[in-house]
PDB file of C-alpha atoms in Angstrom:
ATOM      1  CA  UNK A   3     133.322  72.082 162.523  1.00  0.00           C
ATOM      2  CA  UNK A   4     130.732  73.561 160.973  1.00  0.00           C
ATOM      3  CA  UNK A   5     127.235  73.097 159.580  1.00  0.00           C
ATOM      4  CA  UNK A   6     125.763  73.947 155.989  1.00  0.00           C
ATOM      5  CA  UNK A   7     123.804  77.074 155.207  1.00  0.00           C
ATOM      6  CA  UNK A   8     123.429  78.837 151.898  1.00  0.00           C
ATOM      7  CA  UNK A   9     125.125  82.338 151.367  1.00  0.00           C
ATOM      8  CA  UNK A  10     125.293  83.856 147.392  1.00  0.00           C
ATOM      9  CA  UNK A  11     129.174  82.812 146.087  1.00  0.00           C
ATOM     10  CA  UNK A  12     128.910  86.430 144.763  1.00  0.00           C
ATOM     11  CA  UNK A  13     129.089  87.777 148.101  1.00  0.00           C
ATOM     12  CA  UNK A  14     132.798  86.269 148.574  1.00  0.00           C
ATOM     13  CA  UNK A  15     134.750  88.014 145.382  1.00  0.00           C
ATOM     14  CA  UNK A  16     137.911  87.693 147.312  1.00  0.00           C
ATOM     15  CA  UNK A  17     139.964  86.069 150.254  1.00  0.00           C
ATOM     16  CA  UNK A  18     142.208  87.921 152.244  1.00  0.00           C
ATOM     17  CA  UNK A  19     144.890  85.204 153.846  1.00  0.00           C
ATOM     18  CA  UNK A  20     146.957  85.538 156.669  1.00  0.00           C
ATOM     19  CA  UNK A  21     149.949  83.620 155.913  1.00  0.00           C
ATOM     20  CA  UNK A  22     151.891  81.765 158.958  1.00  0.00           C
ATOM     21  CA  UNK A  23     149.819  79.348 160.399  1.00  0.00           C
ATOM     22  CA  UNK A  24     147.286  79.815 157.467  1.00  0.00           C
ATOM     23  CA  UNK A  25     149.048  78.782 154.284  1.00  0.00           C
ATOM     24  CA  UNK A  26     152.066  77.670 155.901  1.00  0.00           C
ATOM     25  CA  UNK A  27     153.205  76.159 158.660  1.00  0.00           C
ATOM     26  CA  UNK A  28     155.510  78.794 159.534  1.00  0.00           C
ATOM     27  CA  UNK A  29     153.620  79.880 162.791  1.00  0.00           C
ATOM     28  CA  UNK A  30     155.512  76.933 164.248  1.00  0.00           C
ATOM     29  CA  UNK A  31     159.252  78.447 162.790  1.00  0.00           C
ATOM     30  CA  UNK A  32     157.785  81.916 164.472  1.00  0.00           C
ATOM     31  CA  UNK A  33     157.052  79.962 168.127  1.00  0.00           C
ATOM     32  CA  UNK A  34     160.200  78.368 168.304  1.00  0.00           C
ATOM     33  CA  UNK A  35     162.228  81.039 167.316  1.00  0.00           C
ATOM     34  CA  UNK A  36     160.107  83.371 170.007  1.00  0.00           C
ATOM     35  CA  UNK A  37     160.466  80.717 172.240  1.00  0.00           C
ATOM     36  CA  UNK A  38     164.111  80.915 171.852  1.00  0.00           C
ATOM     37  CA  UNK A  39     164.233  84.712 172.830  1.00  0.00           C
ATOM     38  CA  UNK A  40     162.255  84.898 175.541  1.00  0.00           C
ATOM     39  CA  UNK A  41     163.381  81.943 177.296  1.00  0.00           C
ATOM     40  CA  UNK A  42     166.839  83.211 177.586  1.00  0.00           C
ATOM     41  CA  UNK A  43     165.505  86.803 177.900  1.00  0.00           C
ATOM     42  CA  UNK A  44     163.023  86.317 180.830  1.00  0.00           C
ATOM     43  CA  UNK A  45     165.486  83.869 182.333  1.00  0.00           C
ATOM     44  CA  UNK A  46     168.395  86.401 182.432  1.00  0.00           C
ATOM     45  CA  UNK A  47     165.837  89.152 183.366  1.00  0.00           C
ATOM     46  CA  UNK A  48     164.893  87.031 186.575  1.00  0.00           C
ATOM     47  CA  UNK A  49     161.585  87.717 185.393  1.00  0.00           C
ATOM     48  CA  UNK A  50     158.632  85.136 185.942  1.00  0.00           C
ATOM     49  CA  UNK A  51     157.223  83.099 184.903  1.00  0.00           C
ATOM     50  CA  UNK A  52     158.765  81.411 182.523  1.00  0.00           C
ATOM     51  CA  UNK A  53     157.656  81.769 178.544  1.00  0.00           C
ATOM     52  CA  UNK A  54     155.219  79.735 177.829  1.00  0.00           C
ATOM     53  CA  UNK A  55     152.847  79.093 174.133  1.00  0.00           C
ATOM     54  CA  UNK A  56     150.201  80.591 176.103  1.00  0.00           C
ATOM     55  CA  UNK A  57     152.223  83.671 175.711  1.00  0.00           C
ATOM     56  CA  UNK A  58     152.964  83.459 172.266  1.00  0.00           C
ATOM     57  CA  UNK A  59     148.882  83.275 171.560  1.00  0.00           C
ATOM     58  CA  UNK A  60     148.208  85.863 174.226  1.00  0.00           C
ATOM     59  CA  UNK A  61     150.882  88.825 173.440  1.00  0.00           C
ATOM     60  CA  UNK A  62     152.872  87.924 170.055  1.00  0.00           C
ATOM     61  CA  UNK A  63     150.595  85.870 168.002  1.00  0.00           C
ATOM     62  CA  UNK A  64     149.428  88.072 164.378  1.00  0.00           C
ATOM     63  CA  UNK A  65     151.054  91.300 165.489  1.00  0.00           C
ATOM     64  CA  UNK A  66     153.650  93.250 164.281  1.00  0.00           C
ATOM     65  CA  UNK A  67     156.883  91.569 165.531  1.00  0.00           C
ATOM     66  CA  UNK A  68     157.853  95.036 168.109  1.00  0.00           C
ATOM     67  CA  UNK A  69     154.373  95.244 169.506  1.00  0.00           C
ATOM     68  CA  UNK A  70     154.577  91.424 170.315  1.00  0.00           C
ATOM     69  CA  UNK A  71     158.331  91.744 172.004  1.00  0.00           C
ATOM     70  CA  UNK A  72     156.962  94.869 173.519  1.00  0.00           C
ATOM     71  CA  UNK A  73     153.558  93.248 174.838  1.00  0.00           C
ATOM     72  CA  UNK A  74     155.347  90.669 176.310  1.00  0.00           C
ATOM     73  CA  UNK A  75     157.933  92.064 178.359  1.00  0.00           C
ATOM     74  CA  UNK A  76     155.117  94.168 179.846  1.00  0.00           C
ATOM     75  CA  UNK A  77     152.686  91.371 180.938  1.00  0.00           C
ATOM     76  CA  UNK A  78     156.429  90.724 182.904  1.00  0.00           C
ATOM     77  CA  UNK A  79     156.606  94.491 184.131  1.00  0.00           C
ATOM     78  CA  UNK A  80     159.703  95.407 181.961  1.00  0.00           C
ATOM     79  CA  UNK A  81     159.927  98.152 180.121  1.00  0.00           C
ATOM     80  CA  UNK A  82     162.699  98.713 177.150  1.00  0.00           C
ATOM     81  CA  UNK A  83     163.234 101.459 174.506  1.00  0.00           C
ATOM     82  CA  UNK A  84     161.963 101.016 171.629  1.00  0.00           C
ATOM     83  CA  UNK A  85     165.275 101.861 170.026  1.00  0.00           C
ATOM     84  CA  UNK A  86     165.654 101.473 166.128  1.00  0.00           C
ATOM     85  CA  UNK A  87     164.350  99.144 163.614  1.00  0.00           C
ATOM     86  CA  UNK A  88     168.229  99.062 162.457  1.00  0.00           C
ATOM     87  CA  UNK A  89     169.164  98.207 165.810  1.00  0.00           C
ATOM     88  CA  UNK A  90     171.775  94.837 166.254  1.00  0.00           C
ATOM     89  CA  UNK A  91     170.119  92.002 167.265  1.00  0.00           C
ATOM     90  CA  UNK A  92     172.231  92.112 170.146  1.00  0.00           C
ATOM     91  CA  UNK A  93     170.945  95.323 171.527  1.00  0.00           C
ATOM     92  CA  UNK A  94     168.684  95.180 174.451  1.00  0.00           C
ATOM     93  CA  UNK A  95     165.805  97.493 172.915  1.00  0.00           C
ATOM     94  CA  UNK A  96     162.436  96.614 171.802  1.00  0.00           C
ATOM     95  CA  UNK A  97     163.781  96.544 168.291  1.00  0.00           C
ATOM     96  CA  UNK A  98     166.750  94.853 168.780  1.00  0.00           C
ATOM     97  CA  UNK A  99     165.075  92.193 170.609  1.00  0.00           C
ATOM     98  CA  UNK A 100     162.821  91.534 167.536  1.00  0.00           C
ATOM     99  CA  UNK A 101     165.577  91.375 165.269  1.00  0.00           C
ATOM    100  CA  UNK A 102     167.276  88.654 167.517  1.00  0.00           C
ATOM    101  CA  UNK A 103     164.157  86.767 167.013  1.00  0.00           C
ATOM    102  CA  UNK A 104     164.139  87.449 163.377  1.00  0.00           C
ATOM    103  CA  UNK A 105     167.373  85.581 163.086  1.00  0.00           C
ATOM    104  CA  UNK A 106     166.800  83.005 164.875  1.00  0.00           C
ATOM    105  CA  UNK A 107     163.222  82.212 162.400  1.00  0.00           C
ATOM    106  CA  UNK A 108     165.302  83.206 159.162  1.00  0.00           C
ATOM    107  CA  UNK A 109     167.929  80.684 160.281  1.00  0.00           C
ATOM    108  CA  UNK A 110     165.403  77.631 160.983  1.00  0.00           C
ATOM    109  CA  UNK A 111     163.316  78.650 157.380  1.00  0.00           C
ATOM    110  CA  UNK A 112     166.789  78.580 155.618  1.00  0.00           C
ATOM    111  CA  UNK A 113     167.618  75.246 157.425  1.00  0.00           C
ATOM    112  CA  UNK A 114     164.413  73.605 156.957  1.00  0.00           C
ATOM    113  CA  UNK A 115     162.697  75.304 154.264  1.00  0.00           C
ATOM    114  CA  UNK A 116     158.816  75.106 154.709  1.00  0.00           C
ATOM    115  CA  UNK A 117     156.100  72.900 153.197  1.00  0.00           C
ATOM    116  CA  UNK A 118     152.273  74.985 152.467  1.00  0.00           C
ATOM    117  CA  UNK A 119     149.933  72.990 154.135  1.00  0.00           C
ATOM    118  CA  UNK A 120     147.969  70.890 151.600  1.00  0.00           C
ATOM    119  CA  UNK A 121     144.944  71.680 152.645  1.00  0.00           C
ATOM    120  CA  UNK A 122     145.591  75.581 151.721  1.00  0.00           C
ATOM    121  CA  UNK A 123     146.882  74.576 148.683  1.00  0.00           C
ATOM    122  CA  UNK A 124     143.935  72.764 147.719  1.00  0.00           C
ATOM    123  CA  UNK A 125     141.821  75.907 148.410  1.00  0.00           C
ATOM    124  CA  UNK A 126     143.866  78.544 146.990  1.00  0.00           C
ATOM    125  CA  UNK A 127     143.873  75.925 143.283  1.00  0.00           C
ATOM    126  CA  UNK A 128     139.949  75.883 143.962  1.00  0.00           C
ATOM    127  CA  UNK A 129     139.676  79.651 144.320  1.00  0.00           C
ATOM    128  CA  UNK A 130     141.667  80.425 141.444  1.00  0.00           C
ATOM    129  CA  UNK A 131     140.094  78.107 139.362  1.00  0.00           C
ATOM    130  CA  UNK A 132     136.728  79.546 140.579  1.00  0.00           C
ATOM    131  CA  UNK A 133     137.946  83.285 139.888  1.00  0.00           C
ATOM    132  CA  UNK A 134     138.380  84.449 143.155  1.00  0.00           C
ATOM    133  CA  UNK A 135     140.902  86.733 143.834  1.00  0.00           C
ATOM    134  CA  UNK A 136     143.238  86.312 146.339  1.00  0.00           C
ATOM    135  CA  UNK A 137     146.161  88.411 148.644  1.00  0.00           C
ATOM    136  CA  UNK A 138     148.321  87.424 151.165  1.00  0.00           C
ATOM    137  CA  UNK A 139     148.116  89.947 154.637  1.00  0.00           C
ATOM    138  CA  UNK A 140     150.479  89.354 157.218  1.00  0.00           C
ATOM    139  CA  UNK A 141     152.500  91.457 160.115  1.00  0.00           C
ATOM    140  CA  UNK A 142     155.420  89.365 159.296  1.00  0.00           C
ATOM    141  CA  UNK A 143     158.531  91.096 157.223  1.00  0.00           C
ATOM    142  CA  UNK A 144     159.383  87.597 155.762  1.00  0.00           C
ATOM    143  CA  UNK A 145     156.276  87.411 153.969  1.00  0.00           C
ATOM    144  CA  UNK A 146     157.601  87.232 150.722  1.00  0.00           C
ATOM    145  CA  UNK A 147     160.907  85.335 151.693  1.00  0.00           C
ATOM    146  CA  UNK A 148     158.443  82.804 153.336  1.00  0.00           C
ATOM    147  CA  UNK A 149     156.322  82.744 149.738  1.00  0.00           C
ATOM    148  CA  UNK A 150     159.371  82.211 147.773  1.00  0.00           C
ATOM    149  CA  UNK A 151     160.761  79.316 150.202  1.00  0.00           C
ATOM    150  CA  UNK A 152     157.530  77.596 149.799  1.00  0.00           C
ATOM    151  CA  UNK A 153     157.062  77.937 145.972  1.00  0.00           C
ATOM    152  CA  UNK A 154     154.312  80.474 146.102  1.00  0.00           C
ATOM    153  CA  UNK A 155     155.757  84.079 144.819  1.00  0.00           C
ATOM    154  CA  UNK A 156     154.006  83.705 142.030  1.00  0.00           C
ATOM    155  CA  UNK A 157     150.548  82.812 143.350  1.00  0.00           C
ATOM    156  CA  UNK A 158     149.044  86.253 145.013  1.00  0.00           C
ATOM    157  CA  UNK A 159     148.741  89.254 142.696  1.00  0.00           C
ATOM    158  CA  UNK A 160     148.720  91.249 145.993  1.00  0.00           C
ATOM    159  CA  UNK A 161     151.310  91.238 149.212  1.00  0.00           C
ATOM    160  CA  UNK A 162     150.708  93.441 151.837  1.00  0.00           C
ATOM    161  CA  UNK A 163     153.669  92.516 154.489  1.00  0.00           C
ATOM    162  CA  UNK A 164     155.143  93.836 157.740  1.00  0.00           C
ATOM    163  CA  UNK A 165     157.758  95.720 155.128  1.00  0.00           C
ATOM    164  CA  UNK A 166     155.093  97.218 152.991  1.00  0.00           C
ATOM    165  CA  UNK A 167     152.876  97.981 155.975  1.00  0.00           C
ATOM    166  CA  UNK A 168     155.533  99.935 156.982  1.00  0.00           C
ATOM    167  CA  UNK A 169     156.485 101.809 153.763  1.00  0.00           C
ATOM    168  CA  UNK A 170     152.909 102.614 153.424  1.00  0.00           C
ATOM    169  CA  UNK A 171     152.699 103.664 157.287  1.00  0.00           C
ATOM    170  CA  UNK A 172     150.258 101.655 157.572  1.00  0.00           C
ATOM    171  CA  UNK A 173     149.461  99.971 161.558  1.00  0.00           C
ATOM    172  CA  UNK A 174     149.801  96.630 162.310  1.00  0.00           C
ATOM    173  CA  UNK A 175     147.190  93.972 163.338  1.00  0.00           C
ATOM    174  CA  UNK A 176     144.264  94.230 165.100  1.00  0.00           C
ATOM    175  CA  UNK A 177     144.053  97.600 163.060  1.00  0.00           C
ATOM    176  CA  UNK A 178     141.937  96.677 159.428  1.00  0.00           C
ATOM    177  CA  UNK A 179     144.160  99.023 157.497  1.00  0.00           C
ATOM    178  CA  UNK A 180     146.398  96.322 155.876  1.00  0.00           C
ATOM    179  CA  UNK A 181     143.559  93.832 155.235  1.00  0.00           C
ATOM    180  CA  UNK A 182     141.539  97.017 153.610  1.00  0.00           C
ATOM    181  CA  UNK A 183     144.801  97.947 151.912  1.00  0.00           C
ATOM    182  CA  UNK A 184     144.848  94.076 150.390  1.00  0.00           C
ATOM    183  CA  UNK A 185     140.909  94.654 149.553  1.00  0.00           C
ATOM    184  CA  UNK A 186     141.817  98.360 148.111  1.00  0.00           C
ATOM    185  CA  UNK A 187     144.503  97.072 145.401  1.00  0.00           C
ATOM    186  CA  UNK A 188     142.700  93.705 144.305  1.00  0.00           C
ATOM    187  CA  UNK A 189     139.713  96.652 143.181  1.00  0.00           C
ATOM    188  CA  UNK A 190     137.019  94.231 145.478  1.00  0.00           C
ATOM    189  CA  UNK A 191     135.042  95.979 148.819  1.00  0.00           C
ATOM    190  CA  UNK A 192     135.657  95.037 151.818  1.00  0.00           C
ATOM    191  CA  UNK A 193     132.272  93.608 152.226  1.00  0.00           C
ATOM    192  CA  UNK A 194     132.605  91.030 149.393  1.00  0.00           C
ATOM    193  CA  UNK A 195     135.787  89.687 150.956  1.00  0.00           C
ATOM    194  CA  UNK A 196     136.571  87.072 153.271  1.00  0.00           C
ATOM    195  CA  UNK A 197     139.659  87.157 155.882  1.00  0.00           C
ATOM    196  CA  UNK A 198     141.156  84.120 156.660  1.00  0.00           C
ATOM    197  CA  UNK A 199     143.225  84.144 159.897  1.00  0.00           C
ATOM    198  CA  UNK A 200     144.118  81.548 162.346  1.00  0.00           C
ATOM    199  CA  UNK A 201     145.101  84.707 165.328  1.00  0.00           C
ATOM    200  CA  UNK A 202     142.866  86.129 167.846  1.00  0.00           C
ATOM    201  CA  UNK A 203     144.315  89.855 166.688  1.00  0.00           C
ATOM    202  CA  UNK A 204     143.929  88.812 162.988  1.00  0.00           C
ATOM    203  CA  UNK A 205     140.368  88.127 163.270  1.00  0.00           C
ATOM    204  CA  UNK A 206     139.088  90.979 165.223  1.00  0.00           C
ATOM    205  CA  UNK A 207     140.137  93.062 162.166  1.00  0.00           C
ATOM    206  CA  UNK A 208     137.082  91.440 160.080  1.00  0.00           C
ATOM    207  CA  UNK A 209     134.664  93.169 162.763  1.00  0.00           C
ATOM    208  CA  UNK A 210     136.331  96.334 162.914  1.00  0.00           C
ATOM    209  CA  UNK A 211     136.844  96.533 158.826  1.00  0.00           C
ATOM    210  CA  UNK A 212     133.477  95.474 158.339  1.00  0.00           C
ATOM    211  CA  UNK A 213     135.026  91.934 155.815  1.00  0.00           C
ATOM    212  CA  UNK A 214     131.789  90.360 154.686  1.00  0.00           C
ATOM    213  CA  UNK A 215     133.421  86.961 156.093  1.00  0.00           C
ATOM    214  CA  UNK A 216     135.551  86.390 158.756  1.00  0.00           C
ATOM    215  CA  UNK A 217     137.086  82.615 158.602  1.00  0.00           C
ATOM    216  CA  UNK A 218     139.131  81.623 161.717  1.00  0.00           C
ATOM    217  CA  UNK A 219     141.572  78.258 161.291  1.00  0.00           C
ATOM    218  CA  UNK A 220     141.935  76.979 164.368  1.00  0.00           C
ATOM    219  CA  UNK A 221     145.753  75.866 164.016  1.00  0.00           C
ATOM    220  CA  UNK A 222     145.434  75.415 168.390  1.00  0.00           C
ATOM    221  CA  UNK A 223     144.391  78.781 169.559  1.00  0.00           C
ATOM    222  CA  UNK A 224     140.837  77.281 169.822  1.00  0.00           C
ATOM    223  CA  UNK A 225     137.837  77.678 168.213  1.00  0.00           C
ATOM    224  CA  UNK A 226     135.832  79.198 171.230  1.00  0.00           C
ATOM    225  CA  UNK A 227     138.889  82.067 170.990  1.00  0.00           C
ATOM    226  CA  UNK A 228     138.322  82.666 167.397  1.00  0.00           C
ATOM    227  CA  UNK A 229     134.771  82.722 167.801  1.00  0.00           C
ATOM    228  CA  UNK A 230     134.877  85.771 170.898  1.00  0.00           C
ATOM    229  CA  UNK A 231     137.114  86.783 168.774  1.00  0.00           C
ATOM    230  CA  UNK A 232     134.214  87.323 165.548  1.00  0.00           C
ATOM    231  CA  UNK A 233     135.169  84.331 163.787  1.00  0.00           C
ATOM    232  CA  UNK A 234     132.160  83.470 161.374  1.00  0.00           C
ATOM    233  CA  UNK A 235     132.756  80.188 160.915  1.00  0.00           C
ATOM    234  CA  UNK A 236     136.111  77.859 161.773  1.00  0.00           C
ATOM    235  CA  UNK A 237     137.983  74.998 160.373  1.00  0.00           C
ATOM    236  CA  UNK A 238     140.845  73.108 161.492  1.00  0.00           C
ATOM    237  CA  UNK A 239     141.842  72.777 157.633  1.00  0.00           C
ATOM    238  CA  UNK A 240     140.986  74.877 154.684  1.00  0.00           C
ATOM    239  CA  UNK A 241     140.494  71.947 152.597  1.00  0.00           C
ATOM    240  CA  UNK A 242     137.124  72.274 154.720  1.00  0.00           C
ATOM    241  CA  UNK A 243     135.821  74.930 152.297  1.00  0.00           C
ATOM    242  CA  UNK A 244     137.597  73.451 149.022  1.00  0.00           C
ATOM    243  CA  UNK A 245     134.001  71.891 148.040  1.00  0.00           C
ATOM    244  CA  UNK A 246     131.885  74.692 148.982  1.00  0.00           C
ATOM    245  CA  UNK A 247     134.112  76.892 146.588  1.00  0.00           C
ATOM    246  CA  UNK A 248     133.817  74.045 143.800  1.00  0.00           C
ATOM    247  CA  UNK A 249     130.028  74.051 144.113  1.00  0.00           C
ATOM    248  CA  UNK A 250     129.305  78.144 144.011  1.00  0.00           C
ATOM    249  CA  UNK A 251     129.343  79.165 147.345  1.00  0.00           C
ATOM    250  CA  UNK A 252     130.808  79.287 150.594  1.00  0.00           C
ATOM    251  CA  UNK A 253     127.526  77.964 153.343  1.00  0.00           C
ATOM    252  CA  UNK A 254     127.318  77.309 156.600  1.00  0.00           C
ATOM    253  CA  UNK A 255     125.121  77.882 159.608  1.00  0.00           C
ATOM    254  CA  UNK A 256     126.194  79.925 162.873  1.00  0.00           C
ATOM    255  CA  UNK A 257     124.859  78.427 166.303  1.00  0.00           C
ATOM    256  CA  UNK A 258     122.729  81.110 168.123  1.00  0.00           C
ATOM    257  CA  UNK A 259     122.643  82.106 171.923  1.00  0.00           C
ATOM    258  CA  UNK A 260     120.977  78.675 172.709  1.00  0.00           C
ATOM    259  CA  UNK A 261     123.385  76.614 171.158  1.00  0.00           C
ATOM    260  CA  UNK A 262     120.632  75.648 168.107  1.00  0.00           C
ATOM    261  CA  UNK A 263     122.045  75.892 164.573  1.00  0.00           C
ATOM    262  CA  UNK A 264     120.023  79.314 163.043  1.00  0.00           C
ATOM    263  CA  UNK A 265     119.784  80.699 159.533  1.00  0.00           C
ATOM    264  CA  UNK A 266     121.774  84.394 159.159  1.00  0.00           C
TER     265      UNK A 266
END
């Protein structure tokens, strides 16, 4: 999607990779299993209208799963107590509404297991083989269940997760402070690193943590989104950047406000 432009490889030390939708194709486990809730849960609630995937990109997609169930059932005008994160997934709180969900995506990941998309893989063998360090930040709490069930535990030094977010009381997507956590621990600034995100929320954190690279992978949100969004530059693959990681550098040129293709 994207044209050439140089920028120094030693500018880009590190990537910072969001994982569902990004390495694997779990962001289509997390919609269903959303799609499950709230289907059932607006229908039962009377509530209009009905759930739709524009909801899942507009209040649930990158955050932290109890600010998405909460987001949601506001843009609907219902309110819930937050409750516990212990709650039953049974329990009509905000928590206990996100642990319903969580069931339903554990049950789908253990019934079909999940496949990295090649494309990812082929950039995370290039990076490594390149000596660019790598961590995996996502709001999800199956980040490293996900990882295992795809045969990738052993690949990222670094995990920042919704669990470890949360030991570390750390806030949630479109806040920096996991992606600056992930930046902290692989010893690299923030401004030699590159997030890689395929959510609206995910990639506004490159702007506000001031990421040297913001990469948006347009996995359907659209690459005019990621780009209001501060996307640098966006692919609909990650294999896109494979070669400019091979060669020394990651290049490209941004359009400016009359559309031309300009040097910055």
């Amino acid at each position: 999607m994207n044209a050439i432009q140089a920028v120094p490889a030693t500018d880009i030390r590190a990537l910072l990779l969001d994982l569902d939708g990004v390495v694997t194709p779990t962001a289509e486990v997390h919609r269903r299993a959303w799609a499950a809730l709230f289907s059932n849960e607006l229908r039962a609630r009377g509530a209009s209208p009905d759930y739709s995937d524009d909801d899942y990109f507009t209040y649930i997609d990158g955050k932290p799963r109890h600010d998405g169930v909460r987001d949601l059932l506001a843009s609907r005008g219902i309110a819930l107590h937050d409750g516990l994160p212990t709650d039953a997934p049974d329990a009509e709180t905000v928590w206990g509404l996100g642990n319903r969900k969580n069931d339903e995506f554990a049950r789908i990941l253990a019934e079909e297991g999940v496949t990295p998309y090649p494309g990812s893989i082929a950039l995370i063998d290039a990076a490594e083989a390149a000596g660019i360090a790598m961590a995996i930040v996502t709001s999800s709490r199956n980040g490293k269940r996900v990882l295992e069930a795809a045969g990738l535990a052993d690949r990222f030094p670094v995990v920042v997760d919704g669990v470890r977010a949360a030991q570390l009381q750390l806030p949630g997507k479109p806040s920096p402070a996991t992606y600056l956590r992930a930046a902290e621990e692989l010893g690299v600034p923030a401004a030699d690193c590159a997030v890689v995100e395929d959510a609206i929320s995910g990639v506004a954190v490159g702007a506000d943590g001031d990421f040297g690279l913001i990469i948006g992978v347009d996995r359907g949100v659209g690459e005019h989104a990621l780009r209001r969004a501060g996307a640098h530059v966006v692919v609909s693959d990650l294999a896109e950047l494979v070669e400019h990681v091979q060669t020394g550098a990651l290049r490209w040129k941004q359009p400016n406000d009359r559309g031309e293709e300009a040097t910055s």
